[in-house]
Amino acid sequence: MEITLNGYYTLILATLVLLLGRFLVKRIKFLEDFNIPEPVAGGLVAAIVVYILNIVWGYSFNFHQGLQTATMLMFFASIGLSADFGRLKAGGSPLLIFTIIVSVFIILQDILGVAMASALGLDPLLGLVTGSIALTGGHGTAGAWGITLEEQYGVVGATTLGIAVATYGLVAGGIIGGPVARRLIKKLGLKPTADNPNPSDVEKLASEQSLYSTKHSEEEVHSNKEMFEKPDNIRLITASSTIESLALFAAALAFADLMTLVAQDTWFELPTFVWALAGGVILRNTLTMVFNFDMFDRAIDVIGNASLSLFLAMALLSLKLWQLTDLAGPVLIILLSQTVLMIGYAYFVTFKLMGKDYDAAVLSAGHCGFGMGATPTAIANMQAVTDRYLPSHKAFLIVPMVGAFFVDIVNATILQIFTKLPFM
C-alpha cells in the first residue's frame, strides 16, 4: 500500500522527528559525545520504523518533495550568504594555507573512493558518495548530492548510502581527532597542563599566541564559534532583520532557479543547490564590498540551521534502507580506507604544512573532525585537546571559517569536476 503525504503532514512529521532526535541526544550519552545531529538521531529511528512497516505490512510512503527541495536550497543559500571573503584577510595566510590543504585532501578522498568503488565492482559515482560528498560534505551535502545522483545519473540508493556514510564519518571523525593530536603534541614534548604544567612550554606558546591575538581579538574568535558551531544558542534577531534575510534567500533561490534553466545542457550545467550556494556568495560579497551593506549574520544562521534540520528530517524519512543490504561489505572496506587516509594526511601533511607547532596539532584534530564528519565534530575535537593542554586561538579562528563555508564551496567545485570525467 502506497501512502502519499502532502506538505502539511510532511512538515508535521519532520518536526516530530526533530523533537524525537532532541530527546534521544539529551538522553543517550553516545549520541551527545559524538555530536550526532538531532535530525540524524531522530531520522534514523523514523527510517527504521518506515523500513519495518514496508517489510512487515508492505506500506511505502511518499513525502512532499517540493518542501524537501526548498529547505535544501535554503540551507546551501545560507552557506553562500555567510561566505564573506573579507574574512580571508582576517585569517591571513594560515587560513589560505589551511584551505589549500583541505582542498587537496578532498581530491585525494574522492580519488580513493572512486578507485576503490571501481575495484570492488561498484558504480564509480558511489565512490564519490563514500568520498567527499558524505565525509567532508556531511549530511546536508550527502542528501543534496544523493538526490542529484539518483535523478540525473540513475544511481539507486545514493541518498540512503550518503546519509549512512555521513553518520559513520561523524563517529569516526570524533574518535580519531583526539588521538592524532595527542600523538603530535607528545612529539613536541608538551605535557597536559592539568597534570604537570611546564612553565617554559607555557611561556613559549603564550608568546606565539600573543602575535596572533594582536591581529584577531578574543571577541572575533568567540563570534565565529558562536555563529557556526552552536546552532542551539539563542540568537537576538528581529522581525525586520528576518524579513531582510528572507529576501536575500529568495533572491539566491531565484538566481539558482534561473541559472539551472540557462545552464541546462551546457558545459557549465550544475545542480540547483550549487547555484543556490553560488548565488548566496555573489549576493553576500557584492552587497558588502560594493554597497557596504550590513548583513545580519545571526538571522541567516538561524534560517540556515532550521532549513538544514528540516531537510535532514525529511530526507531521513524518505530513506529506503533495504537498498543498502548489498553494499554493506564493500562500503565498509572503503570507509575504513578513508579513515586511514584521514589519519595519515592529518598527521603527516596538515601538521607539517601548518607549522609543526602546537596550533598545527590542534588544527590536525580539527581537520579530522570535518574531514570525516562536520564542523561541530572538529570543534569538539579541538576543545578536547585545548581543555587538556593549552588554548589555540589560531585554530579556533581558522577551522570555523574553513569548515563552515569555504570547504563547501571547494567541495562543490571539485565534485562537479569529478562527475564530468569520462570514466564516471
Coordinates of C-alpha atoms in Angstrom, one line a residue:
M1 CA 0.0 0.0 0.0
E2 CA 1.4 3.4 -1.0
I3 CA 0.6 6.4 1.1
T4 CA 1.3 10.0 -0.1
L5 CA 1.5 12.8 2.3
N6 CA 1.1 16.5 1.3
G7 CA 3.3 19.4 2.5
Y8 CA 1.4 19.9 5.8
Y9 CA 1.7 16.3 7.0
T10 CA 5.3 16.1 5.8
L11 CA 6.2 19.2 7.8
I12 CA 4.4 17.8 10.9
L13 CA 6.3 14.5 10.7
A14 CA 9.6 16.3 10.1
T15 CA 9.1 18.4 13.2
L16 CA 8.2 15.3 15.2
V17 CA 11.4 13.6 14.0
L18 CA 13.4 16.7 15.2
L19 CA 11.7 16.6 18.6
L20 CA 12.4 12.8 18.9
G21 CA 16.1 13.5 17.9
R22 CA 16.4 16.2 20.6
F23 CA 15.1 13.8 23.2
L24 CA 17.4 11.0 22.1
V25 CA 20.5 13.2 22.1
K26 CA 19.8 14.5 25.5
R27 CA 19.2 11.0 27.0
I28 CA 21.8 8.9 25.2
K29 CA 25.4 9.9 26.1
F30 CA 27.0 8.2 23.0
L31 CA 24.9 10.5 20.7
E32 CA 25.9 13.6 22.6
D33 CA 29.6 12.7 22.9
F34 CA 30.0 12.1 19.1
N35 CA 27.9 15.2 18.1
I36 CA 25.3 13.2 16.3
P37 CA 22.9 15.8 15.0
E38 CA 19.3 15.7 16.3
P39 CA 17.8 15.3 12.9
V40 CA 20.0 12.3 12.2
A41 CA 19.3 10.7 15.6
G42 CA 15.5 11.0 15.2
G43 CA 15.5 10.5 11.5
L44 CA 17.3 7.1 11.6
V45 CA 14.8 5.9 14.1
A46 CA 12.0 7.1 11.8
A47 CA 13.7 5.4 8.8
I48 CA 13.8 2.1 10.7
V49 CA 10.1 2.4 11.6
V50 CA 9.3 3.1 7.9
Y51 CA 11.5 0.1 6.9
I52 CA 9.6 -2.2 9.3
L53 CA 6.3 -1.0 8.0
N54 CA 7.4 -1.8 4.5
I55 CA 8.8 -5.2 5.2
V56 CA 6.0 -6.5 7.5
W57 CA 2.9 -4.8 6.1
G58 CA 4.0 -3.6 2.7
Y59 CA 3.5 0.1 3.4
S60 CA 5.5 2.7 1.4
F61 CA 5.4 6.4 1.9
N62 CA 5.8 9.3 -0.5
F63 CA 6.6 12.6 1.2
H64 CA 6.2 16.1 -0.3
Q65 CA 9.3 16.6 -2.5
G66 CA 8.9 20.3 -3.0
L67 CA 9.2 21.1 0.6
Q68 CA 12.3 19.0 1.0
T69 CA 13.9 20.6 -2.0
A70 CA 13.1 24.1 -0.8
T71 CA 14.7 23.6 2.6
M72 CA 17.8 22.0 1.0
L73 CA 18.2 25.0 -1.3
M74 CA 17.8 27.4 1.6
F75 CA 20.5 25.6 3.6
F76 CA 23.0 25.9 0.8
A77 CA 22.0 29.6 0.2
S78 CA 22.8 30.2 3.9
I79 CA 26.3 28.9 3.4
G80 CA 26.8 31.2 0.4
L81 CA 25.3 34.2 2.3
S82 CA 27.7 33.5 5.2
A83 CA 30.8 33.3 2.9
D84 CA 32.3 36.7 3.4
F85 CA 35.6 36.7 1.5
G86 CA 36.6 39.7 3.6
R87 CA 37.3 37.3 6.4
L88 CA 40.1 35.8 4.3
K89 CA 42.0 38.9 5.2
A90 CA 41.2 38.4 8.9
G91 CA 42.5 34.8 8.8
G92 CA 45.7 35.8 6.9
S93 CA 48.0 33.3 5.2
P94 CA 47.3 30.5 7.7
L95 CA 43.7 30.5 6.6
L96 CA 44.6 30.4 2.9
I97 CA 47.2 27.6 3.5
F98 CA 44.7 25.5 5.5
T99 CA 42.1 25.9 2.8
I100 CA 44.5 24.6 0.2
I101 CA 45.5 21.7 2.5
V102 CA 41.8 20.8 2.9
S103 CA 41.2 21.2 -0.9
V104 CA 43.9 18.7 -1.7
F105 CA 42.6 16.3 0.8
I106 CA 39.1 16.4 -0.8
I107 CA 40.6 15.5 -4.1
L108 CA 42.5 12.6 -2.6
Q109 CA 39.4 11.5 -0.7
D110 CA 37.4 11.3 -4.0
I111 CA 40.2 9.6 -5.9
L112 CA 40.4 6.9 -3.2
G113 CA 36.6 6.5 -3.1
V114 CA 36.2 6.2 -6.9
A115 CA 39.2 3.9 -7.3
M116 CA 38.1 1.5 -4.5
A117 CA 34.5 1.5 -5.7
S118 CA 35.6 0.6 -9.2
A119 CA 37.9 -2.1 -7.9
L120 CA 35.0 -3.6 -5.8
G121 CA 32.6 -3.6 -8.7
L122 CA 30.5 -0.6 -7.6
D123 CA 29.4 2.4 -9.6
P124 CA 32.3 4.9 -9.5
L125 CA 29.7 7.6 -8.6
L126 CA 29.1 5.7 -5.3
G127 CA 32.8 6.2 -4.7
L128 CA 32.1 10.0 -4.6
V129 CA 29.4 9.3 -2.1
T130 CA 31.9 7.4 0.1
G131 CA 34.3 10.2 -0.5
S132 CA 33.9 13.9 -0.1
I133 CA 30.1 14.0 -0.7
A134 CA 29.3 12.4 2.6
L135 CA 32.5 12.6 4.6
T136 CA 33.8 16.2 4.1
G137 CA 30.4 17.3 3.0
G138 CA 28.4 15.8 5.8
H139 CA 24.7 15.0 6.0
G140 CA 23.4 18.1 4.1
T141 CA 25.7 17.6 1.1
A142 CA 25.0 13.9 1.2
G143 CA 21.3 14.4 0.9
A144 CA 21.6 17.0 -1.8
W145 CA 24.0 15.1 -4.0
G146 CA 22.2 11.9 -3.3
I147 CA 19.0 13.3 -4.9
T148 CA 21.1 14.7 -7.8
L149 CA 22.8 11.3 -8.4
E150 CA 19.5 9.4 -8.3
E151 CA 17.6 11.8 -10.5
Q152 CA 20.2 12.8 -13.1
Y153 CA 22.6 9.8 -13.1
G154 CA 20.3 6.9 -12.1
V155 CA 22.4 5.9 -9.1
V156 CA 20.0 3.8 -6.9
G157 CA 20.3 4.3 -3.2
A158 CA 22.7 7.3 -3.3
T159 CA 20.8 9.3 -0.7
T160 CA 20.4 6.4 1.7
L161 CA 24.1 5.5 1.3
G162 CA 25.1 9.1 1.7
I163 CA 23.3 9.5 5.0
A164 CA 24.7 6.3 6.4
V165 CA 28.3 7.2 5.3
A166 CA 27.9 10.7 6.8
T167 CA 26.8 9.2 10.1
Y168 CA 29.8 6.9 10.1
G169 CA 32.0 9.9 9.4
L170 CA 30.7 11.8 12.4
V171 CA 31.6 9.0 14.7
A172 CA 35.0 8.2 13.1
G173 CA 36.0 11.8 12.9
G174 CA 35.2 12.2 16.6
I175 CA 37.2 9.1 17.5
I176 CA 40.4 9.8 15.6
G177 CA 40.9 13.5 16.1
G178 CA 42.0 13.5 19.7
P179 CA 44.5 10.6 19.5
V180 CA 46.1 12.2 16.4
A181 CA 46.6 15.5 18.2
R182 CA 47.8 13.9 21.4
R183 CA 50.4 11.9 19.4
L184 CA 51.6 15.0 17.7
I185 CA 51.7 17.0 20.9
K186 CA 53.7 14.2 22.5
K187 CA 56.3 14.6 19.7
L188 CA 56.6 18.3 20.7
G189 CA 57.4 17.3 24.2
L190 CA 54.3 19.1 25.8
K191 CA 52.5 17.7 28.8
P192 CA 48.9 18.2 29.9
T193 CA 48.7 21.4 31.9
A194 CA 46.3 19.8 34.4
D195 CA 48.8 17.1 35.2
N196 CA 52.3 18.7 35.0
P197 CA 52.4 22.2 33.7
N198 CA 55.7 23.1 32.1
P199 CA 56.5 26.9 32.6
S200 CA 58.8 27.0 29.6
D201 CA 56.2 25.4 27.3
V202 CA 53.5 27.8 28.6
E203 CA 55.8 30.8 28.1
K204 CA 56.8 29.7 24.6
L205 CA 53.2 29.1 23.5
A206 CA 52.0 32.3 25.1
S207 CA 54.4 34.4 23.1
E208 CA 53.3 32.6 19.8
Q209 CA 49.6 33.1 20.7
S210 CA 50.1 36.8 21.5
L211 CA 51.4 37.5 18.0
Y212 CA 48.2 36.1 16.6
S213 CA 45.9 37.6 19.2
T214 CA 47.1 41.2 18.3
K215 CA 45.6 40.7 14.9
H216 CA 42.5 38.7 16.0
S217 CA 40.6 39.6 19.1
E218 CA 39.0 37.2 21.5
E219 CA 35.7 38.6 20.5
E220 CA 36.2 37.7 16.9
V221 CA 37.1 34.1 17.7
H222 CA 34.2 33.8 20.1
S223 CA 31.8 35.3 17.5
N224 CA 32.9 32.7 14.9
K225 CA 32.4 29.9 17.3
E226 CA 29.1 31.2 18.4
M227 CA 27.7 31.6 14.9
F228 CA 28.8 28.4 13.3
E229 CA 29.3 25.8 16.0
K230 CA 26.5 26.3 18.4
P231 CA 23.2 26.2 16.5
D232 CA 21.1 25.8 19.6
N233 CA 22.3 29.1 21.2
I234 CA 19.8 31.9 21.4
R235 CA 20.2 34.5 18.6
L236 CA 19.0 38.0 19.1
I237 CA 17.2 38.7 15.8
T238 CA 14.3 41.0 14.9
A239 CA 11.3 40.7 12.6
S240 CA 12.8 43.3 10.2
S241 CA 16.2 41.5 10.1
T242 CA 14.4 38.2 9.4
I243 CA 12.5 39.7 6.5
E244 CA 15.6 41.3 5.1
S245 CA 17.4 37.9 5.3
L246 CA 14.4 36.0 3.8
A247 CA 14.6 38.5 0.9
L248 CA 18.2 37.6 0.3
F249 CA 17.3 33.9 0.5
A250 CA 14.6 34.4 -2.1
A251 CA 17.0 36.2 -4.4
A252 CA 19.6 33.4 -4.1
L253 CA 16.9 30.8 -4.8
A254 CA 15.6 32.7 -7.8
F255 CA 19.1 33.0 -9.1
A256 CA 19.6 29.2 -8.7
D257 CA 16.3 28.5 -10.5
L258 CA 17.2 30.9 -13.4
M259 CA 20.8 29.6 -13.7
T260 CA 19.6 25.9 -13.7
L261 CA 17.4 26.7 -16.7
V262 CA 20.0 28.8 -18.5
A263 CA 22.9 26.3 -17.9
Q264 CA 20.8 23.2 -18.9
D265 CA 22.6 21.0 -21.4
T266 CA 25.7 23.3 -21.5
W267 CA 29.2 22.8 -20.2
F268 CA 28.5 24.8 -17.0
E269 CA 25.4 22.8 -16.0
L270 CA 25.4 22.5 -12.2
P271 CA 22.9 21.0 -9.7
T272 CA 20.5 23.6 -8.5
F273 CA 21.8 23.6 -4.9
V274 CA 25.3 24.6 -6.2
W275 CA 23.7 27.6 -7.9
A276 CA 21.9 28.4 -4.7
L277 CA 25.3 28.4 -2.9
A278 CA 26.9 30.5 -5.6
G279 CA 24.0 32.9 -5.6
G280 CA 24.5 33.4 -1.9
V281 CA 28.2 34.0 -2.3
I282 CA 27.6 36.6 -5.1
L283 CA 24.9 38.4 -3.1
R284 CA 26.9 38.5 0.1
N285 CA 30.1 39.8 -1.3
T286 CA 28.5 42.2 -3.8
L287 CA 26.4 43.8 -1.1
T288 CA 29.1 44.1 1.5
M289 CA 32.0 45.1 -0.8
V290 CA 30.3 47.3 -3.3
F291 CA 27.4 48.7 -1.4
N292 CA 28.8 48.4 2.1
F293 CA 25.6 46.6 3.2
D294 CA 25.5 45.3 6.8
M295 CA 24.5 41.7 6.6
F296 CA 22.6 40.3 9.6
D297 CA 24.5 37.0 10.0
R298 CA 22.5 35.8 13.0
A299 CA 19.3 35.7 11.1
I300 CA 21.0 34.0 8.2
D301 CA 22.4 31.5 10.6
V302 CA 19.1 30.7 12.3
I303 CA 17.2 30.3 8.9
G304 CA 20.1 28.1 7.6
N305 CA 20.2 25.9 10.6
A306 CA 16.4 25.4 10.7
S307 CA 16.3 24.6 7.0
L308 CA 19.1 22.0 7.4
S309 CA 17.3 20.4 10.3
L310 CA 14.0 20.1 8.4
F311 CA 15.7 19.0 5.2
L312 CA 17.6 16.2 7.0
A313 CA 14.4 15.1 8.8
M314 CA 12.5 14.8 5.6
A315 CA 15.5 13.1 3.8
L316 CA 15.8 10.5 6.5
L317 CA 12.0 9.9 6.5
S318 CA 12.4 9.1 2.8
L319 CA 15.3 6.6 3.2
K320 CA 14.9 3.2 1.7
L321 CA 17.2 1.2 3.9
W322 CA 16.6 -2.1 2.0
Q323 CA 18.7 -0.6 -0.8
L324 CA 21.9 -0.8 1.4
T325 CA 22.0 -4.6 2.0
D326 CA 24.1 -5.5 -1.0
L327 CA 26.5 -2.6 -0.4
A328 CA 27.4 -3.1 3.2
G329 CA 30.6 -5.1 2.8
P330 CA 32.3 -3.1 0.0
V331 CA 31.3 0.2 1.6
L332 CA 32.8 -0.7 4.9
I333 CA 36.1 -1.5 3.2
I334 CA 36.1 1.9 1.5
L335 CA 35.2 3.7 4.7
L336 CA 38.0 2.0 6.7
S337 CA 40.4 3.0 4.0
Q338 CA 39.1 6.6 4.1
T339 CA 39.7 6.7 7.8
V340 CA 43.3 5.6 7.4
L341 CA 43.8 8.2 4.7
M342 CA 42.4 10.9 7.1
I343 CA 44.7 9.9 9.9
G344 CA 47.8 9.8 7.7
Y345 CA 47.0 13.1 6.0
A346 CA 46.3 15.0 9.2
Y347 CA 49.5 13.5 10.9
F348 CA 52.0 13.9 8.0
V349 CA 50.5 16.8 5.9
T350 CA 48.2 19.1 7.8
F351 CA 50.5 19.2 10.9
K352 CA 53.7 19.7 8.9
L353 CA 52.3 22.4 6.5
M354 CA 50.6 24.3 9.3
G355 CA 53.8 24.9 11.1
K356 CA 54.7 21.7 13.1
D357 CA 53.7 23.5 16.4
Y358 CA 51.0 23.2 19.0
D359 CA 48.5 25.2 16.9
A360 CA 49.2 22.8 14.0
A361 CA 48.5 19.8 16.2
V362 CA 45.1 21.3 17.3
L363 CA 44.3 22.1 13.6
S364 CA 45.1 18.5 12.7
A365 CA 42.5 17.3 15.2
G366 CA 40.0 19.8 13.7
H367 CA 40.7 18.6 10.2
C368 CA 40.0 15.0 11.3
G369 CA 36.6 16.3 12.6
F370 CA 35.3 17.9 9.5
G371 CA 37.3 15.9 7.0
M372 CA 35.3 12.9 8.2
G373 CA 32.3 14.4 9.8
A374 CA 31.3 18.0 10.3
T375 CA 32.5 21.3 11.8
P376 CA 30.9 20.7 15.2
T377 CA 32.9 17.5 15.4
A378 CA 36.0 19.5 14.6
I379 CA 35.3 22.0 17.3
A380 CA 34.6 19.2 19.8
N381 CA 38.0 17.5 18.9
M382 CA 39.9 20.8 19.4
Q383 CA 38.1 21.5 22.6
A384 CA 39.1 18.1 24.0
V385 CA 42.7 18.9 23.2
T386 CA 42.8 22.5 24.4
D387 CA 41.0 21.6 27.6
R388 CA 43.8 19.1 28.4
Y389 CA 46.7 21.3 27.2
L390 CA 46.6 25.0 26.2
P391 CA 44.3 27.3 24.3
S392 CA 44.8 27.7 20.5
H393 CA 43.2 31.0 19.2
K394 CA 44.6 30.4 15.8
A395 CA 42.9 27.0 15.4
F396 CA 39.5 28.3 16.7
L397 CA 39.6 31.2 14.2
I398 CA 40.6 29.2 11.1
V399 CA 38.6 25.9 11.5
P400 CA 35.1 27.5 11.9
M401 CA 35.7 29.7 8.8
V402 CA 37.0 26.9 6.6
G403 CA 34.7 24.2 7.9
A404 CA 31.6 26.3 7.9
F405 CA 31.5 27.6 4.4
F406 CA 34.8 27.7 2.4
V407 CA 35.1 23.9 2.4
D408 CA 31.5 23.6 0.9
I409 CA 32.4 25.9 -1.9
V410 CA 35.6 24.0 -2.7
N411 CA 33.9 20.6 -2.3
A412 CA 31.0 21.5 -4.7
T413 CA 33.5 22.7 -7.3
I414 CA 35.7 19.5 -7.1
L415 CA 32.7 17.2 -7.1
Q416 CA 31.3 18.9 -10.2
I417 CA 34.6 18.3 -12.0
F418 CA 34.6 14.6 -10.9
T419 CA 31.1 14.0 -12.2
K420 CA 32.1 15.3 -15.6
L421 CA 35.1 13.0 -16.0
P422 CA 34.7 10.4 -18.8
F423 CA 35.2 7.3 -16.7
M424 CA 32.5 8.3 -14.2

